[in-house]
Amino acid sequence: MRRSTVLREARDYDAVVIHREAALIGPAIYERLLAWSGKPIIVDFDDSIWSPAQQMRHGIFSRLHFFGKTRTICGLATAVSAGNEFLADYARRVNDRVFVVPTSIDLERYPIQPEPLADRPFVVCWTGSTSTLAHFEFAREPLERLARLIPLVVKVICNEPPTHPIAGAEMRFVPWSEEREAEEIGHSHVGIMPLPDDEVTRGKCGLKALQCMATGRPVVISPVGVNNEIIEHGRNGYLAADADGYVESLLSLANSTELRRQMGAAARKTVEKSYSANAVAARFAKVVRSVTEH
């Protein structure tokens, strides 16, 4: 009900940006009313929010979510800003004016950082939310295998720790903090982003990998969705499709300071060129101009 004030306030603006949806529950009521008012609408989304698997992780109120309204909202929009090509393809089914605007990193908040001074123990970092802790479990087997080969620290940055530790490794749980996340990521040797391959993960926009890359850390990530566009295998990171790939890639990085340095520098350059806040702002400005310039 509080969201209804948008209908009145929108009259004072040249366009309206709707991030994901105007209200978390119910049908596309406000979006329809905004469209009927004639106000240009930009819909922006960065997840597979039409998927019940995406929404059902958010508790009892998920049952009040209208999953089909994502398609409706995209159809009502003057333009759509999607975080990757997978999401853009979904929007193109009902809208001809769709732009890909990737996730961005504020490089002032994510400066290049020196890695830990010692090579051993080797510090592998995973960062995520409580809802994505299930993805961390896809790294359990390779991490436990790696721990049998070298001294290993597994750092988990999250709202809560994993249910079970990684056997053979030292676990470091760091409660998530916006102020400290970049520093904690940087004080590692490598970042990981394990993912299953499904409709939800193909809609992910690679934020966690980009955060690690921005600090100058190399990454080993699953070749799912946009990850295949972010990483050029062997140059700015590694794509690992299975446990063997993760073990081989992590072991290569653990055994070579120079490889980590080169790959980390290339990772940072990738973020600077294509995923920095400044670079992506220009792309979003193009979306805004497309609906406001006449």
Coordinates of C-alpha atoms in Angstrom, one line a residue:
M1 CA 0.0 0.0 0.0
R2 CA 2.9 2.4 0.7
R3 CA 4.1 1.8 -2.8
S4 CA 1.0 3.4 -4.2
T5 CA 2.6 6.8 -3.5
V6 CA 4.7 6.1 -6.6
L7 CA 1.7 6.7 -8.8
R8 CA 1.5 10.3 -7.6
E9 CA 5.2 11.0 -7.4
A10 CA 5.9 9.7 -10.9
R11 CA 4.1 12.7 -12.4
D12 CA 7.1 14.9 -11.5
Y13 CA 9.6 12.8 -13.4
D14 CA 10.5 12.2 -17.0
A15 CA 10.6 8.4 -16.6
V16 CA 10.2 5.7 -14.0
V17 CA 12.8 3.0 -13.3
I18 CA 11.4 -0.2 -11.9
H19 CA 14.0 -2.5 -10.4
R20 CA 12.7 -6.0 -10.6
E21 CA 9.1 -5.1 -9.6
A22 CA 7.2 -2.4 -8.0
A23 CA 5.9 -4.6 -5.2
L24 CA 7.3 -7.9 -3.9
I25 CA 3.8 -9.5 -3.7
G26 CA 0.7 -9.5 -5.8
P27 CA 0.1 -9.0 -9.5
A28 CA 1.5 -6.1 -11.7
I29 CA -1.0 -3.5 -10.4
Y30 CA 1.3 -0.5 -10.1
E31 CA 3.2 -1.3 -13.3
R32 CA -0.1 -1.4 -15.3
L33 CA -1.2 1.9 -13.7
L34 CA 2.1 3.6 -14.5
A35 CA 1.9 2.3 -18.1
W36 CA -1.6 3.6 -18.5
S37 CA -0.5 7.0 -17.3
G38 CA 1.8 7.2 -20.3
K39 CA 5.0 7.7 -18.3
P40 CA 8.0 6.0 -19.9
I41 CA 9.0 2.9 -17.9
I42 CA 12.4 1.3 -17.7
V43 CA 12.4 -2.2 -16.1
D44 CA 15.7 -3.4 -14.8
F45 CA 16.4 -6.9 -13.5
D46 CA 19.5 -9.0 -12.8
D47 CA 18.1 -12.4 -11.8
S48 CA 15.7 -15.1 -13.1
I49 CA 13.0 -13.5 -11.0
W50 CA 10.2 -15.2 -13.1
S51 CA 11.4 -18.6 -11.7
P52 CA 9.6 -20.1 -8.7
A53 CA 13.0 -21.7 -7.8
Q54 CA 14.4 -18.2 -7.4
Q55 CA 11.6 -16.8 -5.3
M56 CA 10.7 -19.7 -3.1
R57 CA 13.9 -19.3 -1.1
H58 CA 12.5 -16.1 0.5
G59 CA 10.0 -17.7 2.9
I60 CA 6.3 -17.6 3.3
F61 CA 5.7 -14.4 1.5
S62 CA 7.0 -16.1 -1.7
R63 CA 3.6 -17.8 -1.9
L64 CA 2.1 -14.4 -2.5
H65 CA 4.5 -13.6 -5.4
F66 CA 3.0 -13.7 -8.9
F67 CA 5.7 -15.4 -10.9
G68 CA 4.1 -14.6 -14.3
K69 CA 4.2 -10.8 -13.7
T70 CA 7.9 -10.5 -14.8
R71 CA 6.7 -11.3 -18.3
T72 CA 3.8 -8.8 -18.0
I73 CA 6.1 -6.1 -16.6
C74 CA 8.6 -6.6 -19.5
G75 CA 5.8 -6.3 -22.0
L76 CA 4.5 -3.1 -20.4
A77 CA 7.9 -1.4 -20.3
T78 CA 9.1 1.2 -22.7
A79 CA 12.6 -0.4 -22.4
V80 CA 14.2 -3.2 -20.5
S81 CA 17.6 -3.2 -18.9
A82 CA 18.8 -6.8 -18.3
G83 CA 21.9 -7.9 -16.5
N84 CA 23.0 -10.5 -19.1
E85 CA 22.0 -12.1 -22.4
F86 CA 20.1 -15.0 -20.8
L87 CA 17.8 -12.4 -19.0
A88 CA 17.6 -10.3 -22.2
D89 CA 16.5 -13.2 -24.3
Y90 CA 13.6 -13.7 -21.8
A91 CA 12.6 -10.1 -22.1
R92 CA 12.8 -10.0 -25.9
R93 CA 9.9 -12.5 -26.1
V94 CA 7.6 -9.5 -25.2
N95 CA 9.6 -6.4 -25.8
D96 CA 11.7 -5.2 -28.8
R97 CA 13.7 -2.6 -26.9
V98 CA 16.0 -4.6 -24.6
F99 CA 19.5 -3.6 -23.5
V100 CA 22.1 -5.6 -21.7
V101 CA 23.5 -3.6 -18.8
P102 CA 25.9 -5.9 -16.7
T103 CA 26.5 -5.8 -13.0
S104 CA 29.1 -3.2 -12.1
I105 CA 31.8 -2.7 -9.5
D106 CA 32.6 0.6 -7.7
L107 CA 36.4 0.4 -8.0
E108 CA 36.9 3.0 -5.3
R109 CA 35.4 0.6 -2.9
Y110 CA 37.2 -2.4 -4.4
P111 CA 40.9 -1.2 -4.8
I112 CA 43.7 -3.6 -5.9
Q113 CA 45.0 -5.4 -2.8
P114 CA 48.2 -7.3 -2.1
E115 CA 47.6 -11.0 -1.5
P116 CA 48.7 -12.7 1.8
L117 CA 52.4 -12.5 2.3
A118 CA 52.9 -16.3 2.6
D119 CA 52.0 -18.9 0.0
R120 CA 51.0 -21.4 2.7
P121 CA 48.4 -21.9 3.9
F122 CA 46.7 -21.3 0.6
V123 CA 43.6 -19.1 1.2
V124 CA 40.5 -19.8 -1.0
C125 CA 37.6 -17.3 -0.5
W126 CA 33.9 -17.7 -1.2
T127 CA 31.5 -14.9 -0.6
G128 CA 27.7 -15.0 -0.8
S129 CA 24.4 -14.7 1.0
T130 CA 22.5 -17.2 3.1
S131 CA 20.3 -18.0 0.1
T132 CA 23.4 -19.0 -2.0
L133 CA 25.1 -21.1 0.7
A134 CA 23.8 -24.1 -1.2
H135 CA 26.0 -23.2 -4.1
F136 CA 29.1 -23.3 -1.8
E137 CA 28.4 -27.0 -1.3
F138 CA 29.3 -27.6 -5.0
A139 CA 32.9 -26.8 -4.0
R140 CA 33.0 -29.2 -1.1
E141 CA 34.4 -32.2 -2.9
P142 CA 37.2 -30.3 -4.7
L143 CA 38.2 -28.3 -1.6
E144 CA 38.4 -31.4 0.5
R145 CA 40.5 -33.1 -2.2
L146 CA 42.7 -30.0 -2.3
A147 CA 43.1 -30.0 1.5
R148 CA 44.7 -33.4 1.2
L149 CA 47.4 -32.0 -1.1
I150 CA 48.3 -28.7 0.4
P151 CA 47.7 -26.7 3.7
L152 CA 44.4 -25.0 3.0
V153 CA 42.3 -22.2 4.5
V154 CA 38.7 -21.8 3.3
K155 CA 37.3 -18.4 4.0
V156 CA 33.5 -18.0 3.9
I157 CA 32.1 -14.5 3.9
C158 CA 28.3 -14.7 4.6
N159 CA 25.5 -14.0 7.0
E160 CA 25.9 -17.4 8.5
P161 CA 28.6 -20.2 8.3
P162 CA 28.2 -23.4 6.3
T163 CA 26.5 -26.2 8.2
H164 CA 29.6 -28.5 8.0
P165 CA 33.3 -27.5 7.7
I166 CA 35.5 -28.5 4.8
A167 CA 37.3 -31.7 6.0
G168 CA 41.1 -31.2 6.3
A169 CA 41.0 -27.4 5.9
E170 CA 41.0 -24.6 8.3
M171 CA 37.7 -22.8 8.1
R172 CA 37.5 -19.0 8.6
F173 CA 34.0 -17.7 8.8
V174 CA 33.7 -13.9 8.3
P175 CA 30.3 -12.3 9.0
W176 CA 29.3 -10.3 6.0
S177 CA 29.9 -6.5 6.3
E178 CA 29.6 -4.1 3.4
E179 CA 32.5 -2.1 4.9
R180 CA 34.9 -5.0 5.2
E181 CA 33.9 -7.3 2.3
A182 CA 36.4 -6.0 -0.2
E183 CA 39.3 -6.1 2.3
E184 CA 38.4 -9.7 3.3
I185 CA 38.1 -10.8 -0.3
G186 CA 41.5 -9.2 -1.2
H187 CA 43.2 -10.9 1.8
S188 CA 43.0 -14.2 0.0
H189 CA 44.9 -16.0 -2.7
V190 CA 42.0 -16.9 -5.0
G191 CA 38.2 -16.5 -5.2
I192 CA 35.8 -19.3 -6.2
M193 CA 32.2 -19.2 -7.5
P194 CA 30.8 -22.7 -7.8
L195 CA 27.4 -23.0 -9.4
P196 CA 25.0 -25.7 -10.6
D197 CA 23.7 -25.2 -14.1
D198 CA 20.0 -24.3 -14.0
E199 CA 17.5 -21.6 -14.9
V200 CA 18.3 -19.6 -11.7
T201 CA 22.0 -19.7 -12.0
R202 CA 22.0 -18.9 -15.7
G203 CA 20.3 -15.7 -14.7
K204 CA 23.1 -14.7 -12.3
C205 CA 25.3 -11.8 -13.3
G206 CA 28.7 -12.8 -11.9
L207 CA 28.9 -10.2 -9.1
K208 CA 30.9 -12.4 -6.7
A209 CA 33.4 -13.3 -9.3
L210 CA 33.7 -9.6 -10.3
Q211 CA 34.3 -8.5 -6.7
C212 CA 37.2 -10.9 -6.3
M213 CA 38.6 -9.9 -9.7
A214 CA 38.4 -6.2 -8.8
T215 CA 40.8 -6.7 -5.9
G216 CA 43.3 -8.3 -8.2
R217 CA 42.5 -11.9 -7.2
P218 CA 42.3 -14.7 -9.8
V219 CA 39.1 -16.7 -9.7
V220 CA 38.0 -20.2 -10.4
I221 CA 34.4 -20.3 -11.4
S222 CA 31.8 -22.6 -12.9
P223 CA 31.1 -22.1 -16.6
V224 CA 27.5 -21.1 -16.2
G225 CA 25.7 -18.3 -17.8
V226 CA 27.5 -14.9 -17.9
N227 CA 30.6 -16.5 -16.3
N228 CA 31.5 -17.7 -19.8
E229 CA 31.6 -14.1 -21.0
I230 CA 33.5 -12.7 -18.0
I231 CA 36.3 -15.3 -18.0
E232 CA 38.7 -16.0 -20.8
H233 CA 40.0 -19.4 -19.5
G234 CA 43.6 -19.4 -18.6
R235 CA 44.1 -15.6 -19.0
N236 CA 42.0 -13.7 -16.4
G237 CA 40.7 -16.8 -14.5
Y238 CA 39.8 -20.4 -14.8
L239 CA 36.5 -22.0 -15.8
A240 CA 36.0 -25.3 -13.9
A241 CA 33.1 -27.5 -15.0
D242 CA 33.6 -30.3 -12.4
A243 CA 35.5 -31.3 -9.3
D244 CA 38.6 -32.3 -11.3
G245 CA 38.6 -28.9 -13.0
Y246 CA 38.4 -27.1 -9.7
V247 CA 41.2 -29.1 -8.1
E248 CA 43.5 -28.7 -11.1
S249 CA 42.9 -25.0 -11.4
L250 CA 43.3 -24.3 -7.7
L251 CA 46.4 -26.4 -7.5
S252 CA 48.0 -24.5 -10.4
L253 CA 47.4 -21.2 -8.7
A254 CA 48.5 -22.5 -5.3
N255 CA 51.9 -23.5 -6.8
S256 CA 52.7 -20.3 -8.7
T257 CA 52.9 -16.8 -7.3
E258 CA 53.6 -15.5 -10.7
L259 CA 50.6 -17.1 -12.3
R260 CA 48.4 -15.6 -9.6
R261 CA 50.0 -12.2 -10.2
Q262 CA 49.5 -12.3 -13.9
M263 CA 46.0 -13.7 -13.8
G264 CA 44.9 -11.3 -11.0
A265 CA 46.2 -8.3 -13.0
A266 CA 44.3 -9.5 -16.1
A267 CA 41.2 -10.0 -13.9
R268 CA 41.4 -6.4 -12.6
K269 CA 41.8 -5.0 -16.2
T270 CA 38.7 -7.0 -17.2
V271 CA 36.6 -5.3 -14.5
E272 CA 38.1 -1.8 -15.3
K273 CA 37.3 -2.1 -19.0
S274 CA 33.8 -3.7 -19.0
Y275 CA 32.4 -3.9 -15.5
S276 CA 33.4 -0.8 -13.6
A277 CA 30.6 1.6 -12.4
N278 CA 31.8 4.2 -14.8
A279 CA 31.8 1.9 -17.8
V280 CA 28.3 0.5 -17.0
A281 CA 26.9 3.9 -16.2
A282 CA 27.4 4.9 -19.8
R283 CA 25.4 1.9 -21.0
F284 CA 22.6 2.6 -18.6
A285 CA 22.5 6.2 -19.7
K286 CA 21.9 5.0 -23.2
V287 CA 18.8 3.1 -22.0
V288 CA 17.5 6.3 -20.3
R289 CA 18.1 8.4 -23.4
S290 CA 16.2 5.9 -25.5
V291 CA 13.0 6.6 -23.6
T292 CA 13.4 10.3 -22.7
E293 CA 14.8 11.9 -25.9
H294 CA 12.3 12.7 -28.6

